[in-house]
């Protein structure tokens, strides 16, 4: 096996790479990193010194991806971070999925036989704007590998990554942005249980998946997430934040249009972003993020670990902000 890994300096990519190395799951010489960052950066240089191959490539240049992945057999494809592509109800093929589709086609031309795609822990027909590009990419992979010669022989795994525990401020009204932590009331347009999952736990689980025989996961779609029994709503989160900070903060549920106006006019958010993000709360209302899948638990147990409790992450982050 020779594994190509994208976005190695991002949150999920770096956590997965770190777990691969710290647990000796793959030899460094069998790992290829493709990055839009400078390969000469201190972080990437340290990987190169360990025998990892690093190529500069980006999603807007398919030829660079194909060249970077030449000789690789497997690809860990981290979803595009360019969320602005999704704004204003981007038509199919114009959102972030265009980066993913370009990468998938480049991977096949480079000779890659299996792709692990990092989707997100929302539903299959999600109301969330953030999930649209993922749903479209999942469908493209299914069609590409079953229709026509171009995708023949390619297998794939869809990994719906749990909502990061570390991302709670984003869902909690962009809590730390522009003095947002000084608010007593957080207006939101929906709420529901969220199976928060820590980035290091996701990194280890992903590493165990990509270092195993790909036939074990080929053709499968599953969630890497804590279970719904430990899920926490945003209103419950407000209670925890109040307790930890010693200052009461509460969630106020408002209509979607009112929330969008608040974000654009009072918080200075791009209107396209506000409308795109507001739909996440509709998905929460539908229970899309209350996950019941034991895959994460099973994988962590192989290393004698349990999922990190959400409240532990919350207390660490608030402690740093005090």
Coordinates of N, CA, C and O in Angstrom, one line a residue, residues 183-185 238 242 246-250:
X183 N -21.7 38.1 25.1 CA -23.2 38.1 25.0 C -23.8 37.2 26.1 O -23.3 36.2 26.5
X184 N -25.0 37.7 26.5 CA -25.7 36.9 27.5 C -26.8 36.0 26.8 O -27.2 35.0 27.4
X185 N -27.1 36.4 25.6 CA -28.1 35.6 24.8 C -27.5 35.3 23.4 O -27.0 36.2 22.8
X238 N -25.4 25.7 26.6 CA -25.4 27.0 27.3 C -25.4 26.8 28.8 O -24.7 27.6 29.5
X242 N -22.4 28.3 31.0 CA -22.7 29.2 32.2 C -22.0 28.7 33.5 O -21.4 29.5 34.2
X246 N -19.1 30.8 35.0 CA -19.7 31.6 36.2 C -20.4 32.8 35.7 O -20.5 33.8 36.4
X247 N -21.0 32.7 34.5 CA -21.7 33.8 33.9 C -22.8 33.3 33.0 O -22.5 32.5 32.1
X248 N -24.1 33.6 33.3 CA -25.2 33.0 32.6 C -25.2 33.4 31.2 O -25.1 34.6 30.8
X249 N -25.4 32.4 30.3 CA -25.6 32.6 28.9 C -26.7 31.7 28.5 O -26.8 30.5 29.0
X250 N -27.6 32.1 27.6 CA -28.7 31.3 27.2 C -28.9 31.3 25.7 O -28.5 32.3 25.1

